[in-house]
Amino acid sequence: MTALGARELNRVLLARQGLLARDRVPAKAMVERLVGQQAQEPVDPYVGLWSRIEGFDPEELSGLLERREAVRVSLMRGTVHLVTAEDCVALRPVVQDVHVRVARSQFRRRLAGVDEAELLAAGRALLHERPWLGADLGRALAARWPDADPFVLQVVNRYHHALVQIPPRGLWRRSGRALHVLAEDWLGRPLAAATDPAPALRRYLAAYGPASVADMRTWSGLAGLRDVVAAMRPQLRTFTDERGRELFDVPDGAWTEPDVPAPPRFLPTYDNVALSHDDRARIVPHGLAWAQRVGDALFLVDGFVRGTWRLDRKAGVLRVGPLGPLAGEERDAVAAEAEGLCALLGAATVEGL
């Protein structure tokens, strides 16, 4: 098996993610290629697509949400993702067990005296009626179970049921409260029956590979993947990394050379490219382990994490925080990319460089 170093893995990852050179593709095609985008913060998918698509128009993504061609729904790792309607239908059953495990591990003890099946049936009946804010759904359910915590009643339903956050939530510069509705009602079609994770893992490898079984588990939140990957092995390529761990890949995965230049790129909070591997050495340099923490909006220089950024909306400033000194050409390139991000987000100036 061929051994791949961190820089080789970095360049392949960036090429597959559209982060080496912006692609001229529709927003829907990129969302599908990435197997969705983290979307806890409504603006994040827009920043992620701007970093990957040449001439990206935010209203294109808003239009997908308004036409119900894309939705915001809890998927991988039990977190909110923006995906196409087709992927919502196909992927949610695959990761349903992740949601059930989270709900039962965190809230079962707080549901003493409440029958889970009855609670879920009651929640589904209410959700069929109209969209709900989580707190309002909890209060409605508490009318039947007055001794239970309304928060627990609604959040258990939110984990067990595939719920879409409907527009205007997530629209470009027109976001609203997180109103939830059953995905099948919003999309007018049932969720898929298939729960086999193999098709989703192949798509993960095409977008994030080569990757280990532990990487696949980190991305999806699913348990028991070793046997699944073992069954897939005849259809996959295999490599090792510098530490001797086995990596898997689809045979036709995009490839590039490790010496290909990588321009600076700004990543939104929770971007999957930084969160979807158990070993993040392919994007986080050695010695910067703290930059792996969840919740940082990062920027890349030469393909690797070199700093963080945040938008100060009140001041109209994009604040950039390098993790170390940037060479003159690096600083100029980061500044130019930051100016483009300012234009997208409506900031007046960049500070910190």
Short mmCIF file of C-alpha atoms in Angstrom, two decimals:
data_model
loop_
_atom_site.label_atom_id
_atom_site.label_comp_id
_atom_site.label_asym_id
_atom_site.label_seq_id
_atom_site.Cartn_x
_atom_site.Cartn_y
_atom_site.Cartn_z
CA MET A 1 0.00 0.00 0.00
CA THR A 2 1.22 3.49 -0.86
CA ALA A 3 2.08 5.70 2.13
CA LEU A 4 0.67 9.23 1.98
CA GLY A 5 2.10 12.16 3.90
CA ALA A 6 0.12 15.02 5.44
CA ARG A 7 0.87 17.36 2.54
CA GLU A 8 -0.27 14.80 -0.05
CA LEU A 9 -3.49 14.23 1.89
CA ASN A 10 -3.93 17.98 2.27
CA ARG A 11 -3.76 18.71 -1.44
CA VAL A 12 -6.09 15.84 -2.37
CA LEU A 13 -8.60 17.02 0.25
CA LEU A 14 -8.49 20.61 -0.99
CA ALA A 15 -8.86 19.50 -4.61
CA ARG A 16 -11.95 17.45 -3.79
CA GLN A 17 -13.42 20.28 -1.73
CA GLY A 18 -13.03 23.00 -4.35
CA LEU A 19 -10.53 24.81 -2.12
CA LEU A 20 -7.51 24.67 -4.42
CA ALA A 21 -9.26 26.61 -7.16
CA ARG A 22 -12.82 27.86 -7.08
CA ASP A 23 -15.06 25.78 -9.35
CA ARG A 24 -17.65 27.06 -11.82
CA VAL A 25 -20.52 24.88 -10.67
CA PRO A 26 -24.09 25.50 -9.46
CA ALA A 27 -24.54 25.81 -5.71
CA LYS A 28 -26.73 22.71 -5.64
CA ALA A 29 -24.01 20.62 -7.29
CA MET A 30 -21.40 21.75 -4.74
CA VAL A 31 -23.71 21.08 -1.79
CA GLU A 32 -24.24 17.54 -3.10
CA ARG A 33 -20.53 17.05 -3.74
CA LEU A 34 -19.72 18.02 -0.14
CA VAL A 35 -22.49 15.71 1.16
CA GLY A 36 -24.03 18.78 2.77
CA GLN A 37 -22.62 21.64 4.80
CA GLN A 38 -22.66 22.32 8.50
CA ALA A 39 -25.35 24.94 9.10
CA GLN A 40 -25.74 25.62 12.81
CA GLU A 41 -25.13 29.27 11.97
CA PRO A 42 -27.35 30.39 9.05
CA VAL A 43 -24.58 32.34 7.28
CA ASP A 44 -22.05 29.50 7.35
CA PRO A 45 -23.12 27.65 4.17
CA TYR A 46 -22.90 30.91 2.25
CA VAL A 47 -19.31 31.48 3.37
CA GLY A 48 -18.43 27.87 2.62
CA LEU A 49 -19.81 28.06 -0.91
CA TRP A 50 -18.23 31.47 -1.54
CA SER A 51 -14.84 29.91 -0.75
CA ARG A 52 -15.45 27.10 -3.25
CA ILE A 53 -17.48 28.53 -6.18
CA GLU A 54 -16.31 31.11 -8.70
CA GLY A 55 -18.78 33.98 -8.83
CA PHE A 56 -21.01 32.53 -6.12
CA ASP A 57 -24.34 34.35 -5.77
CA PRO A 58 -25.85 33.95 -2.26
CA GLU A 59 -29.34 34.39 -3.66
CA GLU A 60 -28.85 31.17 -5.64
CA LEU A 61 -28.64 29.21 -2.38
CA SER A 62 -31.54 31.15 -0.89
CA GLY A 63 -33.60 30.20 -3.91
CA LEU A 64 -32.90 26.52 -3.34
CA LEU A 65 -34.22 26.82 0.21
CA GLU A 66 -37.29 28.79 -0.86
CA ARG A 67 -38.13 26.27 -3.59
CA ARG A 68 -37.58 23.37 -1.16
CA GLU A 69 -34.74 22.01 -3.28
CA ALA A 70 -32.46 22.31 -0.25
CA VAL A 71 -33.24 22.12 3.46
CA ARG A 72 -31.70 22.61 6.89
CA VAL A 73 -31.98 19.36 8.85
CA SER A 74 -30.10 17.44 11.55
CA LEU A 75 -27.88 14.80 9.93
CA MET A 76 -24.28 13.73 10.48
CA ARG A 77 -23.21 13.68 14.13
CA GLY A 78 -26.68 14.88 15.07
CA THR A 79 -25.86 18.41 13.87
CA VAL A 80 -27.73 20.78 11.53
CA HIS A 81 -26.67 20.47 7.90
CA LEU A 82 -27.80 22.21 4.74
CA VAL A 83 -28.39 19.51 2.11
CA THR A 84 -30.38 19.00 -1.05
CA ALA A 85 -33.89 17.65 -0.69
CA GLU A 86 -32.72 14.38 -2.26
CA ASP A 87 -29.95 14.00 0.30
CA CYS A 88 -32.28 14.80 3.19
CA VAL A 89 -34.54 11.93 2.12
CA ALA A 90 -31.63 9.55 1.55
CA LEU A 91 -29.25 10.41 4.41
CA ARG A 92 -31.49 10.96 7.40
CA PRO A 93 -32.50 7.25 7.70
CA VAL A 94 -28.80 6.30 7.52
CA VAL A 95 -27.92 8.47 10.54
CA GLN A 96 -31.19 8.00 12.42
CA ASP A 97 -29.46 5.70 14.93
CA VAL A 98 -27.06 8.53 15.82
CA HIS A 99 -30.00 10.73 16.80
CA VAL A 100 -31.74 8.00 18.76
CA ARG A 101 -28.55 7.19 20.68
CA VAL A 102 -28.01 10.84 21.60
CA ALA A 103 -31.61 11.30 22.73
CA ARG A 104 -31.62 8.18 24.87
CA SER A 105 -28.18 8.67 26.39
CA GLN A 106 -28.80 12.29 27.37
CA PHE A 107 -32.50 12.40 28.20
CA ARG A 108 -33.89 8.96 29.06
CA ARG A 109 -33.45 9.45 32.81
CA ARG A 110 -35.30 12.76 32.58
CA LEU A 111 -38.33 11.07 31.00
CA ALA A 112 -39.29 9.00 34.04
CA GLY A 113 -43.00 8.18 33.81
CA VAL A 114 -43.23 9.15 30.11
CA ASP A 115 -43.69 6.40 27.55
CA GLU A 116 -41.30 7.16 24.69
CA ALA A 117 -43.56 5.76 21.97
CA GLU A 118 -46.53 7.79 23.21
CA LEU A 119 -44.39 10.94 23.43
CA LEU A 120 -43.13 10.54 19.87
CA ALA A 121 -46.63 9.83 18.55
CA ALA A 122 -47.96 12.94 20.28
CA GLY A 123 -45.12 15.03 18.93
CA ARG A 124 -45.61 13.73 15.41
CA ALA A 125 -49.32 14.55 15.55
CA LEU A 126 -48.56 18.14 16.58
CA LEU A 127 -45.83 18.49 13.95
CA HIS A 128 -48.25 17.35 11.24
CA GLU A 129 -50.48 20.31 12.15
CA ARG A 130 -48.02 23.19 11.62
CA PRO A 131 -44.40 24.33 12.10
CA TRP A 132 -43.26 24.76 15.69
CA LEU A 133 -40.61 26.57 17.65
CA GLY A 134 -38.95 24.05 19.94
CA ALA A 135 -40.06 25.83 23.11
CA ASP A 136 -43.66 26.05 21.93
CA LEU A 137 -43.72 22.36 21.05
CA GLY A 138 -42.41 21.54 24.51
CA ARG A 139 -45.13 23.56 26.18
CA ALA A 140 -47.80 21.91 24.05
CA LEU A 141 -46.52 18.46 25.00
CA ALA A 142 -46.30 19.45 28.67
CA ALA A 143 -50.09 19.79 28.71
CA ARG A 144 -50.17 15.99 28.53
CA TRP A 145 -47.11 15.35 30.72
CA PRO A 146 -47.17 18.24 33.22
CA ASP A 147 -44.54 16.70 35.50
CA ALA A 148 -41.94 16.44 32.73
CA ASP A 149 -39.50 19.11 31.62
CA PRO A 150 -40.94 20.76 28.46
CA PHE A 151 -37.44 21.15 27.05
CA VAL A 152 -36.81 17.43 27.30
CA LEU A 153 -40.19 16.62 25.74
CA GLN A 154 -39.49 18.72 22.66
CA VAL A 155 -35.81 17.93 22.22
CA VAL A 156 -36.46 14.17 22.29
CA ASN A 157 -38.96 14.68 19.49
CA ARG A 158 -36.45 16.80 17.58
CA TYR A 159 -33.86 14.03 17.77
CA HIS A 160 -36.20 11.19 16.87
CA HIS A 161 -38.07 12.93 14.04
CA ALA A 162 -36.47 14.33 10.88
CA LEU A 163 -37.34 18.01 11.23
CA VAL A 164 -36.61 20.75 8.72
CA GLN A 165 -35.94 24.34 9.78
CA ILE A 166 -38.09 26.22 7.31
CA PRO A 167 -37.48 29.60 5.62
CA PRO A 168 -37.00 32.40 6.27
CA ARG A 169 -34.50 30.62 8.57
CA GLY A 170 -31.28 30.30 6.60
CA LEU A 171 -32.12 32.74 3.80
CA TRP A 172 -29.51 35.26 2.75
CA ARG A 173 -29.85 38.34 4.96
CA ARG A 174 -33.47 37.39 5.72
CA SER A 175 -33.10 34.74 8.40
CA GLY A 176 -35.75 34.06 11.03
CA ARG A 177 -36.58 31.88 14.01
CA ALA A 178 -35.98 28.13 13.89
CA LEU A 179 -39.45 26.85 13.05
CA HIS A 180 -39.52 23.06 12.64
CA VAL A 181 -41.71 20.85 10.47
CA LEU A 182 -41.56 17.17 9.55
CA ALA A 183 -39.25 16.70 6.58
CA GLU A 184 -41.69 14.43 4.74
CA ASP A 185 -44.45 17.03 5.07
CA TRP A 186 -42.22 19.86 3.87
CA LEU A 187 -40.84 17.89 0.93
CA GLY A 188 -44.05 16.03 0.07
CA ARG A 189 -42.34 12.63 0.01
CA PRO A 190 -41.38 9.96 2.55
CA LEU A 191 -37.88 9.34 3.80
CA ALA A 192 -36.02 6.49 2.13
CA ALA A 193 -36.31 3.00 3.58
CA ALA A 194 -32.64 2.10 3.08
CA THR A 195 -30.31 2.49 6.06
CA ASP A 196 -27.14 0.94 4.59
CA PRO A 197 -24.33 3.48 5.21
CA ALA A 198 -22.12 2.20 2.35
CA PRO A 199 -23.42 4.63 -0.33
CA ALA A 200 -22.97 7.59 2.03
CA LEU A 201 -19.46 6.43 2.95
CA ARG A 202 -18.48 6.22 -0.71
CA ARG A 203 -19.63 9.80 -1.16
CA TYR A 204 -17.70 10.81 1.96
CA LEU A 205 -14.54 9.25 0.55
CA ALA A 206 -15.05 11.03 -2.78
CA ALA A 207 -15.24 14.37 -0.95
CA TYR A 208 -12.94 13.84 2.08
CA GLY A 209 -10.80 10.77 1.35
CA PRO A 210 -8.56 8.92 1.47
CA ALA A 211 -9.73 8.26 5.02
CA SER A 212 -9.62 5.72 7.82
CA VAL A 213 -12.55 3.96 9.44
CA ALA A 214 -12.06 6.29 12.42
CA ASP A 215 -12.33 9.27 10.07
CA MET A 216 -15.60 7.91 8.65
CA ARG A 217 -16.92 7.47 12.19
CA THR A 218 -15.94 11.02 13.12
CA TRP A 219 -17.73 12.44 10.08
CA SER A 220 -20.94 10.43 10.42
CA GLY A 221 -21.23 9.68 14.13
CA LEU A 222 -22.11 6.08 13.20
CA ALA A 223 -20.85 3.07 15.13
CA GLY A 224 -20.04 -0.36 13.71
CA LEU A 225 -18.41 0.90 10.52
CA ARG A 226 -15.46 -1.50 10.53
CA ASP A 227 -17.62 -4.36 9.25
CA VAL A 228 -19.29 -2.08 6.69
CA VAL A 229 -15.94 -0.98 5.30
CA ALA A 230 -14.67 -4.56 5.29
CA ALA A 231 -17.55 -5.47 2.97
CA MET A 232 -16.74 -2.45 0.78
CA ARG A 233 -13.02 -3.24 0.59
CA PRO A 234 -13.07 -5.01 -2.83
CA GLN A 235 -14.43 -1.80 -4.40
CA LEU A 236 -11.96 0.56 -2.68
CA ARG A 237 -8.34 1.60 -3.04
CA THR A 238 -6.14 1.39 0.06
CA PHE A 239 -3.24 3.48 1.32
CA THR A 240 -1.48 4.14 4.61
CA ASP A 241 -0.64 7.42 6.29
CA GLU A 242 2.69 8.37 7.88
CA ARG A 243 1.72 6.56 11.09
CA GLY A 244 0.86 3.35 9.28
CA ARG A 245 -2.92 3.63 9.58
CA GLU A 246 -4.94 2.18 6.74
CA LEU A 247 -6.79 4.65 4.52
CA PHE A 248 -9.57 3.86 2.05
CA ASP A 249 -10.61 5.67 -1.10
CA VAL A 250 -12.94 5.40 -4.05
CA PRO A 251 -11.16 4.28 -7.23
CA ASP A 252 -12.05 7.41 -9.21
CA GLY A 253 -11.40 9.97 -6.48
CA ALA A 254 -9.94 13.28 -7.69
CA TRP A 255 -6.19 13.54 -7.22
CA THR A 256 -3.47 16.18 -7.43
CA GLU A 257 0.21 16.56 -6.61
CA PRO A 258 1.51 17.75 -3.22
CA ASP A 259 3.41 20.68 -4.73
CA VAL A 260 0.32 22.32 -6.26
CA PRO A 261 -0.04 25.87 -4.82
CA ALA A 262 -2.92 26.38 -2.40
CA PRO A 263 -4.23 29.96 -2.09
CA PRO A 264 -5.58 31.29 1.23
CA ARG A 265 -9.14 30.27 1.99
CA PHE A 266 -11.55 31.35 4.74
CA LEU A 267 -13.69 28.60 6.28
CA PRO A 268 -16.93 29.21 8.17
CA THR A 269 -17.56 28.00 11.69
CA TYR A 270 -17.84 24.19 11.86
CA ASP A 271 -16.85 23.66 8.21
CA ASN A 272 -16.82 19.90 7.63
CA VAL A 273 -13.43 20.04 5.91
CA ALA A 274 -11.93 20.79 9.33
CA LEU A 275 -14.17 18.49 11.39
CA SER A 276 -14.58 15.32 9.36
CA HIS A 277 -11.41 13.41 10.21
CA ASP A 278 -10.34 11.71 13.41
CA ASP A 279 -6.77 12.72 12.55
CA ARG A 280 -6.74 16.34 11.37
CA ALA A 281 -3.01 16.48 10.59
CA ARG A 282 -3.92 16.82 6.91
CA ILE A 283 -5.22 20.33 7.59
CA VAL A 284 -4.05 21.34 11.09
CA PRO A 285 -0.24 21.71 11.31
CA HIS A 286 1.67 19.90 14.02
CA GLY A 287 1.94 22.11 17.09
CA LEU A 288 -1.43 23.77 16.50
CA ALA A 289 -3.60 21.11 18.11
CA TRP A 290 -5.65 23.75 19.91
CA ALA A 291 -6.90 25.03 16.56
CA GLN A 292 -8.82 21.78 16.15
CA ARG A 293 -11.38 22.83 18.75
CA VAL A 294 -14.94 22.90 17.53
CA GLY A 295 -16.35 26.33 16.83
CA ASP A 296 -13.42 28.21 15.33
CA ALA A 297 -13.88 29.97 12.02
CA LEU A 298 -10.51 29.29 10.42
CA PHE A 299 -8.45 30.47 7.51
CA LEU A 300 -5.92 28.42 5.56
CA VAL A 301 -2.54 29.44 4.20
CA ASP A 302 -0.72 26.99 1.91
CA GLY A 303 -3.59 24.59 2.62
CA PHE A 304 -3.18 24.43 6.40
CA VAL A 305 -4.81 26.25 9.32
CA ARG A 306 -2.94 29.47 10.05
CA GLY A 307 -5.48 31.55 11.91
CA THR A 308 -9.04 32.37 12.94
CA TRP A 309 -11.49 35.07 11.99
CA ARG A 310 -14.78 36.54 13.10
CA LEU A 311 -17.19 39.16 11.85
CA ASP A 312 -17.87 42.06 14.22
CA ARG A 313 -21.21 43.09 12.74
CA LYS A 314 -21.72 46.03 15.05
CA ALA A 315 -18.38 47.60 14.08
CA GLY A 316 -18.52 46.40 10.46
CA VAL A 317 -15.10 44.82 10.84
CA LEU A 318 -13.71 41.43 9.81
CA ARG A 319 -11.24 40.58 12.57
CA VAL A 320 -8.48 38.23 11.47
CA GLY A 321 -6.25 36.48 14.02
CA PRO A 322 -3.14 34.79 12.60
CA LEU A 323 -1.75 32.03 14.81
CA GLY A 324 1.76 33.17 13.98
CA PRO A 325 3.59 35.63 11.75
CA LEU A 326 2.70 35.68 8.05
CA ALA A 327 5.39 36.32 5.46
CA GLY A 328 4.91 39.38 3.26
CA GLU A 329 3.43 37.56 0.27
CA GLU A 330 1.31 35.36 2.53
CA ARG A 331 -0.04 38.41 4.34
CA ASP A 332 -0.91 40.15 1.08
CA ALA A 333 -2.71 37.05 -0.24
CA VAL A 334 -4.68 36.61 3.01
CA ALA A 335 -5.59 40.30 2.98
CA ALA A 336 -6.89 40.06 -0.60
CA GLU A 337 -9.02 37.02 0.27
CA ALA A 338 -10.28 38.77 3.40
CA GLU A 339 -11.36 41.77 1.34
CA GLY A 340 -13.46 39.44 -0.80
CA LEU A 341 -15.07 38.00 2.31
CA CYS A 342 -15.76 41.54 3.54
CA ALA A 343 -17.62 42.22 0.30
CA LEU A 344 -19.72 39.09 0.79
CA LEU A 345 -20.57 39.78 4.43
CA GLY A 346 -20.97 43.54 4.18
CA ALA A 347 -18.01 44.45 6.41
CA ALA A 348 -16.21 47.73 5.83
CA THR A 349 -12.66 46.79 6.71
CA VAL A 350 -10.24 44.07 7.81
CA GLU A 351 -8.29 44.26 11.06
CA GLY A 352 -5.55 42.03 12.48
CA LEU A 353 -3.20 41.64 9.52
#
